[in-house]
XYZ file of C-alpha atoms in Angstrom:
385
model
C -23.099 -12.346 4.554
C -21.758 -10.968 1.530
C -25.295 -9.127 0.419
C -25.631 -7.954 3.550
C -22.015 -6.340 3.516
C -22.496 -4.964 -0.178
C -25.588 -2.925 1.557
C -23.542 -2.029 4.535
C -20.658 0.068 2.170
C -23.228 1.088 -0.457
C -24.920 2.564 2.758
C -22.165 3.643 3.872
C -20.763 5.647 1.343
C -23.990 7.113 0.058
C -24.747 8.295 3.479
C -24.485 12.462 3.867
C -25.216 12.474 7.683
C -23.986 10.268 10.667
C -28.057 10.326 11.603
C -30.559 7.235 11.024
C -27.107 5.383 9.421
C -28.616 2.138 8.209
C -25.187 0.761 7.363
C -25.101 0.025 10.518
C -27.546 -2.239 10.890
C -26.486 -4.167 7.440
C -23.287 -4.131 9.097
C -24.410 -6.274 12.511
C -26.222 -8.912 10.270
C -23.466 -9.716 8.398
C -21.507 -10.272 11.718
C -24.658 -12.169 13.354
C -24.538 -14.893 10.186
C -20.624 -14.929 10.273
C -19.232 -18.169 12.551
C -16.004 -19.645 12.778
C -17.386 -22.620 11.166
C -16.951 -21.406 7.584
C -13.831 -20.346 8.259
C -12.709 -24.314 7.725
C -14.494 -24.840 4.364
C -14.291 -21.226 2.692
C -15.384 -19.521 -0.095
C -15.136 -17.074 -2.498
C -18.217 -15.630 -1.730
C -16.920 -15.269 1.989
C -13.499 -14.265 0.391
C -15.401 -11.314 -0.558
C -17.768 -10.674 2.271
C -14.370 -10.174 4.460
C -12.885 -8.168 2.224
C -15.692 -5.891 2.112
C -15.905 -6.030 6.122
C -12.349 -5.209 6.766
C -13.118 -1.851 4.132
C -16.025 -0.810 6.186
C -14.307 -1.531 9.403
C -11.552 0.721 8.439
C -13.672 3.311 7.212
C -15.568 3.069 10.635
C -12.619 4.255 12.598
C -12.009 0.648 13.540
C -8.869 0.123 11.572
C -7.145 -2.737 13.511
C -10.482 -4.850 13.427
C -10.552 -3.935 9.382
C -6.845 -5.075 9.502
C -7.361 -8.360 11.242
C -10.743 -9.322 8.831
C -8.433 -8.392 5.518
C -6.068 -10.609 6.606
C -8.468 -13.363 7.446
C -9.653 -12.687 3.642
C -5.884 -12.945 2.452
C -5.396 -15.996 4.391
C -8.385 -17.932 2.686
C -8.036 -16.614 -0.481
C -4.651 -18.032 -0.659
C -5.849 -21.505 0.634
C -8.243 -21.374 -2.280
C -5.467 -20.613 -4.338
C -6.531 -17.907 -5.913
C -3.143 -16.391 -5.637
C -1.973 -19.121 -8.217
C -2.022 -18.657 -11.659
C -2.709 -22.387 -12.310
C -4.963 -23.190 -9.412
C -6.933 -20.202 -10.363
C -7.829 -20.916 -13.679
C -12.006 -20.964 -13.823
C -14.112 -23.315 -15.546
C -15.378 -20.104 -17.698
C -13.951 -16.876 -19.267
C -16.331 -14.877 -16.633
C -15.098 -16.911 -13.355
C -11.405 -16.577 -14.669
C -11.577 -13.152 -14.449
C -13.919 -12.586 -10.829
C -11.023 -14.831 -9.549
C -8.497 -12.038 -10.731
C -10.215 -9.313 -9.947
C -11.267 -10.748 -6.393
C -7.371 -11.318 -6.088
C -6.299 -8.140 -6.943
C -8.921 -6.088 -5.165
C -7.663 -7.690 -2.050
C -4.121 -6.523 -3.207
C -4.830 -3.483 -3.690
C -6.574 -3.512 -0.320
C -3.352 -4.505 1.780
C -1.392 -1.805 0.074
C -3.343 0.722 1.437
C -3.438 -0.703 4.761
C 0.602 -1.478 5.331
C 1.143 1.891 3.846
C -1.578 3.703 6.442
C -0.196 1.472 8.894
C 3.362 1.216 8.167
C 3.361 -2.611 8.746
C 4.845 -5.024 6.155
C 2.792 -6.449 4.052
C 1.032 -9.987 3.935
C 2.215 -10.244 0.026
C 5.615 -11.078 -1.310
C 6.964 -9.020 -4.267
C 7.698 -12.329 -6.121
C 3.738 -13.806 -5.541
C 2.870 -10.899 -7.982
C 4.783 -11.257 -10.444
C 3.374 -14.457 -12.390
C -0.427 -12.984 -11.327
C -2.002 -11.142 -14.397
C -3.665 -7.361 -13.604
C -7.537 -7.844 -14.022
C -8.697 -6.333 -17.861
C -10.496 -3.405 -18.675
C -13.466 -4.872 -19.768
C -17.266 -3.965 -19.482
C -19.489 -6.427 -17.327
C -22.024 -6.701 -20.021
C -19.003 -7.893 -21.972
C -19.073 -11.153 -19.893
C -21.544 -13.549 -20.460
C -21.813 -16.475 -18.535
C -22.296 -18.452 -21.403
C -19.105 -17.185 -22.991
C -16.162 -19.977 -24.159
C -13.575 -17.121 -25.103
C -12.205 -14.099 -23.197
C -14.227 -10.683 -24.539
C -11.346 -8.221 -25.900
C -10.639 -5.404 -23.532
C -11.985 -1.844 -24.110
C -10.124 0.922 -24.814
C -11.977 3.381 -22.958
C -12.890 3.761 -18.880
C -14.878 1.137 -17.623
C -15.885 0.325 -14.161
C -12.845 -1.624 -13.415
C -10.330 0.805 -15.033
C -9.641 2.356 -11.282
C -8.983 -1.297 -10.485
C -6.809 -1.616 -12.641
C -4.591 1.529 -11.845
C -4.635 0.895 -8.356
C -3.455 -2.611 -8.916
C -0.533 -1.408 -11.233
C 0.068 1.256 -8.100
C 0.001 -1.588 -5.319
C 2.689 -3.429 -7.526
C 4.712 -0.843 -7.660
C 4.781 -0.049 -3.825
C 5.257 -3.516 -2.659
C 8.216 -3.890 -4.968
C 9.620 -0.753 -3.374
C 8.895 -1.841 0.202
C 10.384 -4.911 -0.254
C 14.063 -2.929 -1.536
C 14.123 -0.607 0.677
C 12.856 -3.810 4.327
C 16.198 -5.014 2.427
C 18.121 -1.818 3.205
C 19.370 -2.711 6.811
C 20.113 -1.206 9.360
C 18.108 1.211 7.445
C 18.067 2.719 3.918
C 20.042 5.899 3.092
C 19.224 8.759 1.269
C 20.429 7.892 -2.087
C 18.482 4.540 -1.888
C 15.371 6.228 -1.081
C 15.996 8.943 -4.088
C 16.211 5.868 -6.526
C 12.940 4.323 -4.960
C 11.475 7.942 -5.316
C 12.790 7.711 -9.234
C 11.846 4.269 -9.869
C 8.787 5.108 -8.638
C 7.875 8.088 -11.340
C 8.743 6.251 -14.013
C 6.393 3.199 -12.863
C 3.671 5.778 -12.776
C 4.146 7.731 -15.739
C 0.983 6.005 -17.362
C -1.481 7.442 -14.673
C -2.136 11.202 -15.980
C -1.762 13.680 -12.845
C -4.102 16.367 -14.300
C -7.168 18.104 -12.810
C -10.093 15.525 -12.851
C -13.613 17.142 -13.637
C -16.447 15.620 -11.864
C -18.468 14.911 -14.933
C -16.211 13.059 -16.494
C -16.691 8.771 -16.147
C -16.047 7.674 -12.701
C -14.840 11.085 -11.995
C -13.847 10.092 -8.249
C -12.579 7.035 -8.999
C -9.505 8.456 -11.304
C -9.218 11.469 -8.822
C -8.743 9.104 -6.094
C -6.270 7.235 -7.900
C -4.023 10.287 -8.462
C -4.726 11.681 -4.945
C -3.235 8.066 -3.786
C -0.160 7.902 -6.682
C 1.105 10.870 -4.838
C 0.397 9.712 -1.407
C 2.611 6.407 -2.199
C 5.556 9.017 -3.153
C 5.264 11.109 -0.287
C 5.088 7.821 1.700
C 8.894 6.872 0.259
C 10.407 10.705 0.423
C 8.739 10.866 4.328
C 11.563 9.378 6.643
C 14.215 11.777 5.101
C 12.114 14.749 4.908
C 11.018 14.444 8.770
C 14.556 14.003 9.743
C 15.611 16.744 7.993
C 12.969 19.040 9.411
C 13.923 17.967 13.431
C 17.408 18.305 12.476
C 18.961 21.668 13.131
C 22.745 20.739 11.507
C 20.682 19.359 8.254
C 18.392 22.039 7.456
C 21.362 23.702 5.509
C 20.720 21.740 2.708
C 24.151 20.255 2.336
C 23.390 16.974 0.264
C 22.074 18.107 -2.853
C 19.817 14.692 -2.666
C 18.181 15.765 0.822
C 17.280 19.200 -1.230
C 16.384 17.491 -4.273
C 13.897 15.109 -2.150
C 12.338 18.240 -0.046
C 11.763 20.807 -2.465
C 10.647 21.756 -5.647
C 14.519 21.825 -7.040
C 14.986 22.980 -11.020
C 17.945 20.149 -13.162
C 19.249 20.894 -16.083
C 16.193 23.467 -16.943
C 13.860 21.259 -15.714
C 11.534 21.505 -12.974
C 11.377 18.531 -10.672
C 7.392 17.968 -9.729
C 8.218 14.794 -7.579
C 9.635 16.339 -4.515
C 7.970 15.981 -1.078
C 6.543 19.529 -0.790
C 5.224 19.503 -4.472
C 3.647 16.180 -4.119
C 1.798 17.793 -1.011
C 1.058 21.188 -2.536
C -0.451 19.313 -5.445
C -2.902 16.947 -3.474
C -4.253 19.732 -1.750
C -4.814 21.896 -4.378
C -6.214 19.340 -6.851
C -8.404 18.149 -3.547
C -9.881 21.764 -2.819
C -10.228 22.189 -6.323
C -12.482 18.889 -6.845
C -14.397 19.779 -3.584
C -15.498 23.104 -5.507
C -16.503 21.642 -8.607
C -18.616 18.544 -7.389
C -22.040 18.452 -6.400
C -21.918 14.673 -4.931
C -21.035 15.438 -1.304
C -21.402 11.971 -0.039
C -19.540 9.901 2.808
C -17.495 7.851 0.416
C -16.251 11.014 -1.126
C -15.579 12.823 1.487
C -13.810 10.146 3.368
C -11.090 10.115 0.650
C -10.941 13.997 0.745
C -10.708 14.016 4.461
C -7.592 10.678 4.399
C -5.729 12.448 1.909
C -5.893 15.958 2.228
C -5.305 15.904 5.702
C -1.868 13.953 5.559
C -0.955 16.489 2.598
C -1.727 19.056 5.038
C 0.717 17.847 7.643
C 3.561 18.076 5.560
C 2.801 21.212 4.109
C 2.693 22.024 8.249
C 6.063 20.788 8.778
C 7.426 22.841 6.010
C 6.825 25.738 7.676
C 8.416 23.990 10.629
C 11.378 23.842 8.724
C 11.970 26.649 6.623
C 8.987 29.711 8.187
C 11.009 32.420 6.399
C 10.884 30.838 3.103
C 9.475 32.321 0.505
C 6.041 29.582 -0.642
C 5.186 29.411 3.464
C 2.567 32.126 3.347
C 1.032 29.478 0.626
C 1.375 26.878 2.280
C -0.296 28.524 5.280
C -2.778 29.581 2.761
C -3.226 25.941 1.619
C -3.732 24.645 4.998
C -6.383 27.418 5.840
C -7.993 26.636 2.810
C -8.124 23.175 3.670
C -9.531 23.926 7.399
C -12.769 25.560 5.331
C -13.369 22.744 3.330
C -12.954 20.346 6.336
C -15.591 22.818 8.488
C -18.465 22.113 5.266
C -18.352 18.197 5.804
C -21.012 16.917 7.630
C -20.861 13.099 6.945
C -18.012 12.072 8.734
C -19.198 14.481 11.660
C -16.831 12.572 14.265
C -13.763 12.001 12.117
C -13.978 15.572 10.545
C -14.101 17.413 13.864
C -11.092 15.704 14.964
C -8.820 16.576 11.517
C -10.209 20.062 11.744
C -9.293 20.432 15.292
C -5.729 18.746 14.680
C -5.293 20.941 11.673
C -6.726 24.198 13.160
C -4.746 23.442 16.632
C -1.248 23.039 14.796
C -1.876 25.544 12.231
C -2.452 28.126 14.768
C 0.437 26.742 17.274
C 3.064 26.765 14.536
C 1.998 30.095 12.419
C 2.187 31.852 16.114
C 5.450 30.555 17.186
C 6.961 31.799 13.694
C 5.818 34.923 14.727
C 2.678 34.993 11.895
C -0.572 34.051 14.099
C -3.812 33.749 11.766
C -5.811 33.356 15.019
C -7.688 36.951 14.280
C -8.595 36.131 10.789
C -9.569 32.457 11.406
C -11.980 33.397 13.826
C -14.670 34.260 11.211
C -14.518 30.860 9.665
C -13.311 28.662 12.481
C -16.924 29.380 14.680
C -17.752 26.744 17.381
C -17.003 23.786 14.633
C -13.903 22.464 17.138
């Protein structure tokens, strides 16, 4: 089951066209072997099959079936215990750390999925804390043979995404589980501090332009793409109240402002608000869509996720505030992002409907401000809706 599910997402994500898709097939044999049966002895190996299956389910467009098979992989891995320090320790230096990266992986797995989702999570703040983040260290580094635990590298390696993401999915469960605390719900000063606590978490992931020949160029840009994201994520509830709120689009709390827009303190500029975290996905997305040649599905299924939800706030700005100054730019930015949308071809099904959403709303809102682009986006819209 789990071979056949490592062909189904290496399919998967190679694939450029939705034509002849062999993942597919991979896909329906790994469902065929799967029975309930090994549900009551487990594995890791199945551990990882379900993990895998609940990633390619999601990617699918079936997210609540990959939702239910992550959790089923949660579920067992915990009964194995790898969850537990102690219980997890392996018999070698090489199964020691599959068992933490196998653990982690899946943690970094529910983080994006309650975050998509908005559902809590299956993990507890506190079960992370005694766990120790998988190390940066080259595969050919671990020999089976091996008694002691190789020395980390200092330089990227195929896990060093891994590793950021898990350091990311720490971070955001510890701030879901303040701010699930914050009842009835949390106010705007708690979510500021989240928004805070947040940047300095971060701090160690660099934000700046990722070139696609660099190592794992995708992997890091992904990374940053999704560090944002996570912000946005926090700053969202006040910033959509604010923008369907007539009597609070004044401004009044200096925090509301200070979450919403790019705001200047004491001579510095604030990059962390709402509408700067969006501006900069997008533009860091259209500019890594320029620059790389590797057009595949697993690429341009992160572009599409991430770009698109960027999109919608920079949408809602203009919403808010169409006489402000930036919202010809962020009109711009959305347009922008409409091309690059109309050039993917390997998501055909998913793509057409974010560059119909985007197209319909961009068009809707710029013409009820008074601003419709409908006569220039003809010539690059076509017949792609």
């Amino acid at each position: 089951m789990l071979v056949y599910m490592i062909f189904a997402m290496g399919a998967f994500d190679l694939g450029v066209g939705e034509a002849a898709d062999t993942a597919q097939r991979y896909f329906e044999t790994a469902r065929m072997i799967f029975r309930q049966t090994l549900l009551e002895e487990g594995s890791i190996e199945l551990v990882q099959a379900l993990a895998i299956m609940g990633n390619y389910l999601q990617r699918r467009d079936t997210p609540n079936s990959g939702y239910m098979c992550l959790g089923l992989a949660i579920r067992m891995a915990t009964a194995l215990g790898l969850h537990n320090p102690s219980a997890r320790q392996g018999p070698s230096p090489l199964d020691d750390e599959m068992r933490h990266r196998i653990w982690w992986g899946l943690v970094t797995l529910e983080a994006g999925c309650s975050l998509t989702f908005g559902r809590p999570p299956m993990f507890g703040y506190a079960s992370l804390l005694t766990s120790r983040i998988p190390a940066n260290i080259d595969d050919e580094d671990l020999r089976v043979g091996s008694t002691q635990p190789a020395e980390e590298s200092s330089g990227v390696t195929l896990y060093s995404a891994v590793i950021t993401q898990a350091r990311l999915a720490k971070v955001a469960f510890f701030l879901q589980d303040r701010l699930a605390r914050s009842l009835p719900a949390p106010t705007v000063a708690q979510i500021q501090w989240c928004g805070e606590y947040f940047c300095r978490e971060v701090v160690f992931l660099s934000s700046g332009p990722v070139t696609p020949d660099e190592p794992f160029a995708l992997a890091r840009a992904v990374q940053v793409w999704r560090m944002r994201d996570y912000q946005s994520v926090i700053y969202r509830p006040v910033f959509l109240a604010s923008a369907w709120d007539p009597e609070s689009r004044s401004d009044a709390d200096p925090r509301v402002k200070a979450i919403i827009r790019y705001v200047a303190q004491d001579g510095i500029a604030d990059s962390s608000s709402c509408r700067t975290l969006a501006t900069e996905n997008v533009r860091d997305i259209l500019l890594f869509a320029q620059r790389s040649e590797d057009y595949h599905r697993g690429c341009q299924w992160y572009i599409l996720y991430f770009a698109f939800q960027a999109c919608l706030t920079l949408l809602l700005s203009i919403v808010r505030e169409p006489a402000h100054p930036d919202a010809q730019v962020w009109r711009r930015d959305v347009e922008e992002t409409i091309r690059m949308f109309q050039q993917m071809t390997s998501k055909e099904k998913v793509r057409k409907a974010v560059f119909v959403a985007l197209k319909i709303d961009c068009e809707f809102i710029c013409t009820f401000h008074g601003d419709s682009p409908r006569s220039k986006a003809n010539s690059y819209y076509g017949s792609a809706g």
